[in-house]
Coordinates of C-alpha atoms in Angstrom, one line a residue:
Chain A
M93 CA -0.2 -0.2 0.4
D94 CA 1.2 3.0 -0.7
E95 CA 3.7 5.6 1.3
D96 CA 0.0 8.5 1.9
L97 CA -1.9 5.5 3.5
K98 CA 1.1 4.5 5.5
T99 CA 1.5 8.1 6.6
S100 CA -2.1 9.8 7.6
A101 CA -2.7 5.8 9.4
K102 CA 0.5 7.1 11.2
G103 CA -0.7 10.0 11.6
Q104 CA -3.9 8.9 13.2
I105 CA -2.9 6.6 15.8
L106 CA -0.6 8.8 16.9
S107 CA -3.1 10.8 17.8
I108 CA -5.7 9.2 20.1
R109 CA -6.2 10.7 22.7
D110 CA -9.3 7.9 24.1
L111 CA -8.6 4.8 24.0
P112 CA -10.8 2.6 26.0
T113 CA -11.0 -0.8 28.1
L114 CA -13.0 -3.3 29.3
P115 CA -16.4 -2.2 31.7
K116 CA -14.7 -5.7 34.4
V117 CA -11.2 -4.4 35.2
L118 CA -12.4 -0.9 35.5
D119 CA -14.8 -1.1 37.6
E120 CA -12.5 -3.4 39.9
V121 CA -9.8 -1.3 39.7
S122 CA -12.5 1.9 40.5
R123 CA -13.5 0.0 43.5
L124 CA -10.2 -0.2 44.2
V125 CA -8.4 3.0 44.1
Q126 CA -12.1 4.5 46.1
N127 CA -10.9 2.9 49.0
P128 CA -7.8 5.3 50.3
N129 CA -6.9 1.7 52.5
T130 CA -6.0 -0.3 49.6
S131 CA -2.8 -1.3 48.9
I132 CA -0.3 0.4 45.4
E133 CA 0.0 -3.2 45.2
A134 CA -3.5 -4.8 44.7
I135 CA -3.9 -1.6 42.2
A136 CA -0.9 -3.3 40.0
K137 CA -1.8 -6.1 40.3
V138 CA -5.4 -5.8 38.5
I139 CA -3.6 -2.8 35.8
S140 CA -1.5 -5.8 35.2
R141 CA -4.9 -7.9 33.8
D142 CA -5.5 -4.9 31.3
Q143 CA -3.5 -4.3 28.5
V144 CA -5.3 -0.6 27.8
L145 CA -4.8 1.1 31.6
S146 CA -1.1 -1.1 32.1
A147 CA 0.1 0.6 28.2
K148 CA -1.8 4.2 29.6
V149 CA 0.7 3.7 33.2
L150 CA 3.6 2.8 31.6
K151 CA 2.6 6.3 29.3
M152 CA 2.3 8.9 31.5
V153 CA 5.5 7.3 33.7
N154 CA 7.7 7.8 30.8
S155 CA 6.0 11.0 29.7
P156 CA 8.8 13.1 29.4
V157 CA 6.1 15.5 32.6
Y158 CA 8.6 12.8 35.3
G159 CA 11.4 13.6 33.5
F160 CA 12.4 9.6 33.1
P161 CA 11.0 8.7 29.9
G162 CA 12.0 5.1 28.7
R163 CA 12.9 4.5 32.6
I164 CA 10.0 1.7 33.7
S165 CA 9.2 -1.0 32.5
S166 CA 7.5 -2.4 35.3
I167 CA 3.5 -1.6 36.9
Q168 CA 3.9 -1.9 40.3
H169 CA 6.7 0.8 40.2
S170 CA 4.8 2.9 37.7
L171 CA 1.7 3.2 39.7
V172 CA 4.4 3.9 42.5
L173 CA 6.5 7.0 41.0
L174 CA 2.9 8.2 39.7
G175 CA 1.0 8.2 43.1
I176 CA -2.7 7.5 43.9
N177 CA -4.1 10.8 42.5
V178 CA -1.9 10.3 39.5
I179 CA -3.9 6.9 39.2
R180 CA -7.1 8.1 40.0
G181 CA -6.9 10.5 37.0
V182 CA -6.4 8.1 34.7
I183 CA -9.0 5.8 36.2
I184 CA -11.8 8.4 36.2
S185 CA -10.9 9.4 32.6
T186 CA -10.8 5.9 30.6
S187 CA -13.8 4.7 29.8
V188 CA -15.3 1.7 27.7
F189 CA -15.6 0.4 24.2
E190 CA -19.7 1.8 24.0
I191 CA -19.6 -0.9 21.1
M192 CA -17.0 -4.0 19.9
S193 CA -17.1 -5.0 23.6
K194 CA -17.7 -9.2 22.7
N195 CA -14.5 -8.7 19.7
M196 CA -12.4 -7.1 22.0
Q197 CA -13.1 -9.3 24.3
G198 CA -10.7 -12.0 22.6
L199 CA -8.5 -10.3 22.5
W200 CA -9.3 -9.7 26.1
E201 CA -7.3 -12.7 27.5
H202 CA -5.1 -13.4 24.9
S203 CA -3.0 -10.8 25.5
V204 CA -3.3 -11.3 29.6
G205 CA -2.3 -15.1 28.3
C206 CA 0.1 -14.5 26.8
S207 CA 1.3 -12.1 29.3
L208 CA 1.0 -15.2 31.7
A209 CA 3.4 -17.4 29.1
T210 CA 5.9 -14.5 28.7
G211 CA 6.6 -14.1 32.4
L212 CA 6.4 -17.9 32.8
I213 CA 8.6 -18.6 29.5
A214 CA 11.1 -16.0 31.3
R215 CA 11.9 -17.5 34.2
K216 CA 11.7 -21.3 33.0
A217 CA 14.8 -19.3 31.0
G218 CA 16.6 -17.6 33.9
L219 CA 15.7 -14.4 32.6
K220 CA 16.1 -11.7 35.5
D221 CA 13.1 -9.6 35.9
P222 CA 10.2 -12.0 35.2
E223 CA 7.3 -9.2 35.7
E224 CA 8.5 -6.4 32.8
F225 CA 8.2 -9.9 30.2
S226 CA 5.0 -10.6 31.5
V227 CA 4.2 -7.0 30.4
C228 CA 5.9 -7.6 26.9
G229 CA 2.8 -10.1 26.8
L230 CA 0.3 -8.6 28.2
L231 CA 1.1 -5.2 25.2
H232 CA 2.5 -7.6 22.6
D233 CA -1.1 -7.1 20.9
L234 CA -1.6 -3.9 21.5
G235 CA -1.7 -1.8 18.7
K236 CA -4.8 -4.2 16.8
V237 CA -6.5 -2.0 20.3
V238 CA -5.8 1.0 19.0
A239 CA -6.3 -0.1 15.6
A240 CA -9.7 -0.9 16.7
V241 CA -9.7 2.8 17.8
Q242 CA -8.4 4.9 14.9
L243 CA -8.6 3.4 11.8
P244 CA -12.3 1.6 12.2
E245 CA -12.4 1.0 8.4
L246 CA -9.9 -0.2 7.9
H247 CA -9.8 -3.1 11.3
K248 CA -12.8 -3.8 9.5
A249 CA -11.4 -4.8 6.1
V250 CA -8.6 -6.4 7.8
S251 CA -11.5 -8.3 9.8
E252 CA -13.3 -10.0 7.0
A253 CA -10.1 -9.8 4.6
V254 CA -9.2 -12.7 8.0
R255 CA -12.7 -14.4 7.4
E256 CA -13.0 -14.6 3.6
R257 CA -9.9 -15.6 2.2
D258 CA -8.2 -16.9 5.5
L259 CA -4.8 -15.3 6.2
R260 CA -3.0 -14.6 9.1
W261 CA -4.4 -11.3 11.4
L262 CA -1.1 -9.8 11.0
E263 CA -0.9 -11.2 6.6
A264 CA -4.0 -9.3 6.8
E265 CA -3.1 -5.8 7.4
K266 CA -0.4 -6.1 5.5
A267 CA -2.5 -6.9 2.9
V268 CA -5.1 -4.6 3.5
L269 CA -2.8 -1.7 4.7
G270 CA 0.7 -2.5 3.6
F271 CA 2.2 -2.6 7.7
G272 CA 0.5 -5.0 10.3
H273 CA 0.6 -4.1 13.9
D274 CA 4.1 -4.8 14.5
R275 CA 5.0 -1.7 12.2
I276 CA 1.7 0.4 15.0
N277 CA 3.3 -0.8 18.1
S278 CA 6.1 1.0 17.7
W279 CA 5.2 4.2 16.2
L280 CA 3.0 4.0 19.4
A281 CA 6.1 2.6 21.6
D282 CA 8.5 5.3 19.8
H283 CA 5.5 8.0 20.8
W284 CA 5.4 6.7 24.8
H285 CA 9.0 7.4 25.6
L286 CA 8.1 3.2 26.3
P287 CA 11.3 1.0 27.6
G288 CA 13.4 -0.4 24.4
T289 CA 12.9 -4.3 25.7
I290 CA 9.0 -3.7 26.2
K291 CA 9.0 -1.5 22.4
E292 CA 11.4 -4.2 21.4
A293 CA 8.6 -6.5 22.2
M294 CA 5.6 -5.5 21.2
S295 CA 7.3 -4.4 17.1
S296 CA 8.9 -7.2 17.3
H297 CA 7.3 -10.4 18.3
H298 CA 6.6 -12.4 15.3
R299 CA 10.6 -11.7 14.0
P300 CA 12.0 -12.4 17.0
E301 CA 15.4 -12.7 15.2
R302 CA 15.6 -9.5 14.2
A303 CA 15.4 -7.9 16.8
Q304 CA 17.8 -5.3 17.5
F305 CA 18.9 -4.6 21.4
Y306 CA 17.0 -7.2 23.8
P307 CA 15.8 -9.9 21.4
Q308 CA 14.7 -12.3 24.7
H309 CA 12.0 -9.8 25.2
A310 CA 10.7 -10.4 21.1
A311 CA 11.8 -14.2 21.5
A312 CA 10.0 -14.0 24.7
A313 CA 6.9 -12.5 23.2
H314 CA 6.9 -14.5 20.7
V315 CA 6.9 -18.2 22.6
G316 CA 4.0 -17.0 24.4
D317 CA 2.0 -15.7 21.4
F318 CA 2.5 -19.6 20.3
V319 CA 1.7 -21.1 23.5
V320 CA -1.6 -19.2 24.9
R321 CA -2.9 -20.2 20.5
V322 CA -1.8 -23.9 21.5
F323 CA -4.0 -23.3 24.3
E324 CA -6.7 -22.1 21.6
Y325 CA -7.6 -19.3 25.1
G326 CA -8.7 -15.7 23.6
S327 CA -8.0 -15.1 20.0
G328 CA -6.3 -12.4 18.6
G329 CA -8.7 -11.3 15.3
D330 CA -7.6 -14.7 13.8
D331 CA -7.6 -18.7 14.5
Q332 CA -4.7 -19.8 13.4
A333 CA -1.7 -21.6 15.4
V334 CA 1.5 -19.0 14.4
P335 CA 4.3 -20.6 13.3
L336 CA 7.1 -21.0 16.8
S337 CA 10.5 -20.0 15.8
E338 CA 12.9 -22.4 15.9
A339 CA 16.0 -19.1 16.3
A340 CA 13.4 -17.5 19.0
L341 CA 13.7 -20.2 22.0
G342 CA 18.1 -19.9 20.6
I343 CA 17.7 -16.9 21.8
L344 CA 15.3 -17.8 25.3
G345 CA 18.1 -21.5 25.7
L346 CA 15.9 -22.8 25.7
K347 CA 14.6 -26.7 23.7
L348 CA 11.5 -27.1 21.8
G349 CA 10.9 -30.2 25.0
D350 CA 11.2 -27.0 27.6
L351 CA 8.5 -25.8 26.2
D352 CA 6.2 -29.2 28.3
E353 CA 7.1 -26.8 31.3
V354 CA 5.9 -23.8 30.0
M355 CA 2.6 -25.1 29.1
D356 CA 2.2 -26.9 32.4
G357 CA 2.7 -24.3 34.6
F358 CA -0.2 -21.8 31.5
A359 CA -2.8 -24.1 31.6
E360 CA -1.9 -24.8 36.0
N361 CA -2.0 -20.9 36.1
L362 CA -5.2 -20.3 33.3
A363 CA -7.6 -21.2 36.1
E364 CA -6.5 -17.9 37.7
V365 CA -6.4 -15.9 34.7
S366 CA -9.5 -16.8 33.1
S367 CA -11.8 -16.2 36.3
I368 CA -10.7 -12.9 35.5
S369 CA -14.0 -12.8 33.0
F370 CA -14.1 -9.5 30.2
D371 CA -17.4 -10.7 29.2
S372 CA -19.5 -7.3 30.8
E373 CA -23.4 -8.4 30.5
D374 CA -22.1 -11.6 33.0
G375 CA -20.8 -9.0 35.3
A376 CA -24.3 -7.2 35.0
S377 CA -25.8 -9.8 35.7
G378 CA -24.2 -9.9 38.1
K379 CA -24.5 -7.6 41.0
E380 CA -28.5 -7.1 39.3
R381 CA -30.0 -3.1 41.2
A382 CA -32.6 -4.2 43.5
Chain B
M268 CA -11.1 37.4 59.4
G269 CA -10.9 33.7 59.3
A270 CA -7.4 31.6 60.3
C271 CA -4.4 34.5 59.2
L272 CA -3.5 32.7 55.4
F273 CA 0.8 33.7 57.2
Q274 CA 3.1 32.8 58.9
R275 CA 4.7 36.0 60.4
Q276 CA 3.7 39.5 59.5
Q277 CA 3.8 40.3 56.0
R278 CA 5.4 44.1 54.9
G279 CA 4.2 45.8 51.7
M280 CA 5.4 48.9 50.6
L281 CA 2.9 51.1 48.6
L282 CA 3.9 53.6 46.1
T283 CA 2.1 56.4 45.3
P284 CA 0.8 59.8 45.2
D285 CA -2.7 59.0 46.3
A286 CA -3.2 59.5 50.4
E287 CA -6.6 57.7 49.4
L288 CA -5.2 54.8 48.4
G289 CA -2.8 54.9 50.9
A290 CA -5.2 55.4 53.6
L291 CA -6.6 52.8 52.6
F292 CA -4.2 50.8 52.3
K293 CA -4.0 51.0 55.8
R294 CA -7.0 50.2 56.8
L295 CA -7.8 46.5 54.7
W296 CA -4.9 45.1 57.0
D297 CA -4.8 44.5 60.3
P298 CA -0.9 45.7 60.5
L299 CA 0.5 42.9 62.6
E300 CA -1.3 41.1 59.5
V301 CA 0.8 43.5 56.6
E302 CA 2.3 46.1 57.4
W303 CA 2.1 48.1 54.8
T304 CA 5.1 51.6 54.8
I305 CA 4.3 54.6 52.1
F306 CA 5.7 56.6 49.6
S307 CA 3.8 59.1 47.8
R308 CA 7.4 59.4 46.2
G309 CA 8.7 57.2 43.5
R310 CA 12.6 57.7 43.5
R311 CA 12.5 58.3 47.4
A312 CA 10.8 55.2 47.7
M313 CA 13.8 52.9 45.4
E314 CA 16.8 52.5 48.2
A315 CA 14.1 51.3 50.6
I316 CA 13.4 48.8 48.5
F317 CA 16.6 47.6 48.2
N318 CA 17.8 47.7 51.2
E319 CA 15.3 46.6 53.3
P320 CA 12.8 44.6 50.6
P321 CA 9.2 43.8 51.6
D322 CA 7.0 41.3 51.1
L323 CA 5.4 42.8 48.5
L324 CA 5.5 46.0 46.4
V325 CA 2.1 48.0 44.6
V326 CA 3.1 50.3 42.0
D327 CA 0.7 53.1 41.3
N328 CA 1.2 54.1 38.2
R329 CA -0.5 57.9 38.5
L330 CA 3.0 58.4 40.5
E331 CA 5.5 62.0 39.1
D332 CA 8.7 61.1 38.9
I333 CA 9.3 57.6 37.5
K334 CA 6.9 55.7 35.6
S335 CA 5.4 52.6 37.2
A336 CA 6.6 49.4 34.7
E337 CA 10.5 51.2 35.3
V338 CA 10.0 50.6 39.0
A339 CA 9.3 47.0 37.9
A340 CA 11.5 46.9 35.7
I341 CA 14.5 47.5 38.2
V342 CA 13.3 44.5 41.2
K343 CA 12.8 42.3 38.2
S344 CA 16.6 42.6 36.7
E345 CA 18.3 41.7 40.3
N346 CA 18.1 38.4 41.0
V347 CA 18.7 39.3 44.6
Y348 CA 15.3 40.9 44.6
R349 CA 13.3 39.3 41.4
Q350 CA 11.4 36.9 44.1
M351 CA 9.2 40.5 45.3
P352 CA 6.5 39.8 44.2
V353 CA 5.5 43.4 41.9
I354 CA 1.7 44.2 41.8
L355 CA 0.3 47.6 39.2
C356 CA -2.2 49.8 40.7
L357 CA -3.3 51.5 37.4
D358 CA -6.2 53.5 36.1
R359 CA -8.7 52.2 33.2
D360 CA -7.3 55.0 31.0
D361 CA -3.4 53.3 31.2
F362 CA -5.0 50.5 29.3
A363 CA -5.2 53.5 25.3
H364 CA -1.9 51.4 25.1
E365 CA -1.0 47.0 25.3
W366 CA 1.2 46.5 27.2
N367 CA 4.5 44.0 27.3
W368 CA 4.1 41.7 30.1
N369 CA 7.8 40.0 28.6
E370 CA 9.4 43.3 29.9
I371 CA 7.3 44.5 32.1
E372 CA 7.6 41.5 34.5
A373 CA 5.4 42.6 36.8
D374 CA 2.7 39.8 39.4
D375 CA -0.4 41.0 39.0
F376 CA -2.4 44.9 38.1
L377 CA -5.5 46.1 40.1
V378 CA -7.5 48.8 38.0
R379 CA -9.9 51.7 39.2
P380 CA -12.5 51.8 40.5
F381 CA -12.1 48.1 43.0
S382 CA -13.9 47.7 45.8
D383 CA -12.4 46.9 49.1
R384 CA -12.2 43.9 49.2
E385 CA -11.1 43.4 46.0
A386 CA -8.2 45.0 46.7
R387 CA -7.5 42.7 50.5
E388 CA -8.0 39.8 48.4
R389 CA -5.8 40.5 45.4
V390 CA -3.3 41.5 47.2
Q391 CA -3.2 38.6 48.9
L392 CA -3.5 36.1 46.4
T393 CA 0.2 37.6 45.1
L394 CA 1.6 37.1 48.0
C395 CA 0.4 33.4 49.0
R396 CA 1.6 33.0 44.9
A397 CA 4.6 34.6 45.5
S398 CA 5.5 32.4 49.6
R399 CA 4.2 29.3 47.4
A400 CA 6.5 29.6 44.2
M401 CA 9.5 31.3 46.4
D402 CA 12.3 28.7 46.2
A403 CA 10.7 25.5 45.3
N404 CA 13.5 23.7 43.3
P405 CA 13.5 23.8 39.3
L406 CA 14.0 19.9 39.3
T407 CA 11.7 18.5 41.4
K408 CA 9.2 22.2 42.9
L409 CA 9.1 20.2 45.4
P410 CA 10.0 22.8 48.3
G411 CA 13.1 24.5 49.7
N412 CA 15.1 25.0 51.5
T413 CA 13.4 28.4 53.0
S414 CA 9.7 26.4 53.7
I415 CA 11.3 23.6 54.8
I416 CA 13.5 25.7 57.6
S417 CA 10.3 27.3 58.4
R418 CA 8.3 24.0 58.6
I419 CA 10.4 22.8 60.9
Q420 CA 10.5 26.1 63.5
D421 CA 7.4 26.1 62.4
L422 CA 6.1 22.7 64.6
I423 CA 9.6 23.3 67.5
D424 CA 7.9 26.6 68.3
R425 CA 4.7 24.2 68.7
K426 CA 6.2 22.1 70.1
D427 CA 4.5 19.4 68.0
D428 CA 5.7 15.7 68.2
F429 CA 6.9 15.0 65.2
A430 CA 10.1 12.4 63.3
L431 CA 12.3 15.2 61.0
A432 CA 14.4 12.1 58.1
Y433 CA 16.7 13.7 56.0
C434 CA 17.8 10.8 53.2
D435 CA 20.3 11.6 50.7
L436 CA 21.9 9.3 47.6
D437 CA 24.9 7.1 48.1
Y438 CA 27.1 7.0 45.3
F439 CA 25.0 9.6 43.6
K440 CA 28.5 11.5 42.0
S441 CA 30.1 8.6 40.7
F442 CA 26.6 8.1 39.2
N443 CA 26.8 11.6 38.2
D444 CA 30.7 11.0 36.8
K445 CA 29.4 8.4 34.7
Y446 CA 26.8 9.5 32.9
G447 CA 26.0 12.7 33.3
F448 CA 24.8 15.1 35.1
S449 CA 21.5 14.7 33.3
R450 CA 20.7 11.4 33.7
G451 CA 21.3 12.5 37.4
D452 CA 18.8 14.3 37.1
E453 CA 16.9 11.7 36.0
V454 CA 17.4 9.6 38.9
L455 CA 16.4 12.8 41.4
M456 CA 13.1 12.9 39.4
M457 CA 12.5 9.3 40.2
T458 CA 13.5 9.5 44.0
A459 CA 11.5 12.6 44.7
R460 CA 8.4 11.0 43.8
V461 CA 8.9 8.5 45.4
I462 CA 9.4 10.1 48.9
V463 CA 6.2 12.2 48.1
N464 CA 4.1 8.8 47.4
T465 CA 5.0 6.7 49.6
I466 CA 4.9 9.5 51.8
R467 CA 1.6 10.5 50.9
G468 CA 0.7 6.9 50.9
F469 CA 0.3 7.0 54.3
T470 CA -3.8 8.5 54.7
G471 CA -5.2 11.0 57.5
V472 CA -1.2 11.7 58.9
R473 CA 0.3 15.0 58.0
S474 CA 3.6 15.2 56.2
F475 CA 5.3 17.5 54.1
V476 CA 8.6 16.6 51.6
G477 CA 11.0 19.2 50.9
H478 CA 14.3 18.7 48.2
V479 CA 17.0 20.4 50.1
G480 CA 19.3 20.7 47.5
G481 CA 21.5 18.2 44.6
D482 CA 20.2 14.9 46.3
D483 CA 19.4 15.8 49.5
F484 CA 15.7 15.0 50.7
V485 CA 13.7 15.4 53.8
F486 CA 11.0 14.4 55.1
I487 CA 8.7 15.4 58.2
V488 CA 5.4 12.2 59.6
P489 CA 4.3 11.6 63.2
A490 CA 6.8 9.9 65.2
K491 CA 4.9 6.6 65.2
I492 CA 5.3 6.3 60.9
A493 CA 9.0 7.2 60.6
E494 CA 9.8 3.9 60.4
E495 CA 8.3 2.4 58.5
A496 CA 7.9 6.1 56.9
C497 CA 11.2 5.1 55.9
R498 CA 11.3 0.5 55.5
R499 CA 8.8 1.4 52.7
V500 CA 10.6 5.2 51.2
V501 CA 14.2 2.4 51.4
E502 CA 11.7 -1.0 50.1
A503 CA 10.8 1.8 46.7
F504 CA 14.2 2.9 46.7
D505 CA 15.9 -0.3 45.9
G506 CA 13.5 -1.7 43.0
I507 CA 13.9 1.3 40.9
V508 CA 17.4 2.7 40.6
P509 CA 19.2 0.3 38.9
H510 CA 16.7 0.8 35.6
F511 CA 18.4 4.0 36.0
Y512 CA 21.1 2.2 35.2
D513 CA 22.6 0.7 31.3
E514 CA 22.4 -3.2 31.6
D515 CA 25.2 -3.7 31.5
D516 CA 26.4 -2.0 34.9
R517 CA 23.0 -3.2 37.0
D518 CA 23.9 -6.4 35.6
R519 CA 27.1 -6.0 37.0
G520 CA 25.4 -4.7 40.3
C521 CA 28.5 -1.8 39.8
I522 CA 30.1 1.0 38.6
V523 CA 33.3 -0.2 37.1
S524 CA 35.8 3.0 36.1
T525 CA 38.9 4.3 36.1
D526 CA 40.6 7.9 38.1
R527 CA 42.7 10.1 38.0
Q528 CA 45.1 8.3 39.2
G529 CA 44.5 5.3 36.8
V530 CA 43.2 2.9 39.7
V531 CA 40.5 1.2 38.8
R532 CA 38.0 1.0 41.0
T533 CA 33.9 0.2 41.2
F534 CA 31.0 1.0 42.9
P535 CA 27.9 0.2 44.2
L536 CA 24.6 0.7 43.4
M537 CA 22.9 3.8 43.9
A538 CA 21.5 3.6 48.0
L539 CA 19.3 5.9 49.9
S540 CA 20.7 6.8 53.2
I541 CA 18.4 7.8 55.9
A542 CA 18.5 10.1 59.5
V543 CA 15.5 10.0 61.7
V544 CA 14.9 12.9 64.0
F545 CA 12.5 12.7 66.8
N546 CA 11.0 15.9 68.5
T547 CA 8.7 14.0 71.2
G548 CA 8.0 16.8 74.5
G549 CA 9.3 19.4 73.0
R550 CA 13.4 18.6 73.0
L551 CA 14.2 20.7 70.1
K552 CA 14.8 24.4 70.8
H553 CA 15.9 25.1 67.4
Y554 CA 15.6 23.7 63.7
G555 CA 20.1 24.1 64.2
E556 CA 19.8 21.1 66.4
A557 CA 17.5 18.7 64.0
S558 CA 19.9 18.8 61.3
A559 CA 22.6 18.8 63.8
I560 CA 21.9 16.0 65.3
A561 CA 20.3 14.5 61.9
M562 CA 24.3 14.5 60.5
G563 CA 26.1 12.5 63.2
L564 CA 23.4 9.8 62.6
K565 CA 23.8 10.3 58.3
K566 CA 27.7 9.5 58.8
K567 CA 26.3 6.4 60.6
A568 CA 23.9 5.5 58.1
K569 CA 26.7 6.1 55.1
E570 CA 29.0 3.3 57.0
N571 CA 26.4 1.0 55.5
P572 CA 26.5 1.0 51.3
K573 CA 23.3 -0.3 51.2
S574 CA 20.3 1.3 51.8
C575 CA 19.5 1.3 54.9
Y576 CA 18.1 4.0 58.1
V577 CA 18.8 5.5 61.3
L578 CA 16.8 6.5 63.4
D579 CA 17.6 8.9 66.5
R580 CA 17.6 6.7 69.8
R581 CA 17.7 8.6 72.9
A582 CA 14.3 10.1 71.7
E583 CA 12.7 6.7 72.6

């Protein structure tokens, strides 16, 4: 696709003002921040399950306003540095998807599943700071969410191409837009001054062997994406398995057999993760007003 | 009138040929609140302004011997006086031309005719604003030395029980030497946020955080939460600070550098040392005592290369 479309799409993507999330986690966090006795740890735990809230918090703490752009990759640290007043402000100003909520649900489950898997892989590979890898997994498909909000027509076209032409999401994006969500991720990460580790996981999780600075982060997110798709938990927009890059395993110093243990760990923890239903209707019926 | 806005008597100076205006200002405040010195001629006042700078200068544009803008320019061009807030007193006709507020660095203006109440509120707002802005640290925007000292002295005078914590960074200099000042500033900004948010995390207590300068910070909390506050600040700082190093140093856990004699030296990652002085039972009489005790404790805290805090045990 031509450069003009790319330039205008990039402008659209980066001009995002209001990135909505799903109501379930937002409600829970809203309740937590209203209670003055809530610990930062408790808030961090909940925000770490929501790609949009996590992205907002990381974007804010890494903005030049705070004076240390690109340094903070942990949700917990972000919350300590932002403080409860700012967190409250972020939560209050976050809206929820009015429409498309159903489509987004799968993407949210995919994201939180990938976060779990990526963290497990980092632990298995003996990497430092596995929490940071979890964040990498959580945000690896954020570009898809932003594209859905900012480029709704094109997003629909991608979705149709996936269905009608039996393409993987990334292939469909390339066919329709001329670039993928990996590129969108890279624009966002740069624009928001996110740390290099997270940026590289976001922009290179489909091609970890090409990662320039933090191949381990890109590789872990890649394998995490693979694992969550094997379990068919959530949806990255298509129902196809991603080809597993041998190079990614090599970068992590893992053998194919090591994934068994990761899969076991994933299966064990999935219950906890999948207990977070992103389904708002489900939630609404649970707390009917008297 | 409600509670007094100011911790001490404010000294105002009014330059006006208008006797009525002078009388009004004198009438508007109890002299214990704001004491006014009035000059009817501008030039005559300059020496007094320089010798005994007031907390606020109000200049009437009706002065015959000097323009009000010129008075403001003289005051604001000198670094030692430029914090002094200046209010111009104007008439409607003075708006026949545009005012260049970049050249005339006044802080506010009043336009005749104004009500008594309006003049009073305008002046008080300006005084409060000036005291807020006065000594904020330019980097972190936290209150600076003047505010810190007056806060401590105020608590001492009121015989309040409190804990005063002095924090500073170990190995900040070696970090700065290797990574440069702007990376050093990143660490100071981070440290400020960590301290502020940790202290604010204790809800329902009176607290204060200030930035003495460089890598020195101060916080004041009730004595009973002091140790927990130190523990939380240290924990948060230690978790975050490694991310301000490049990957190789972070993995190694230290900085390696060669000094001017060619000797290779290693410096640990930065750590936070905190010394806490307690004022219980009104035992402190003066701010200087608190800082003297704290400096002694800090030496002890510094013996430990890791982050740590030392509490002044004498108080317990």
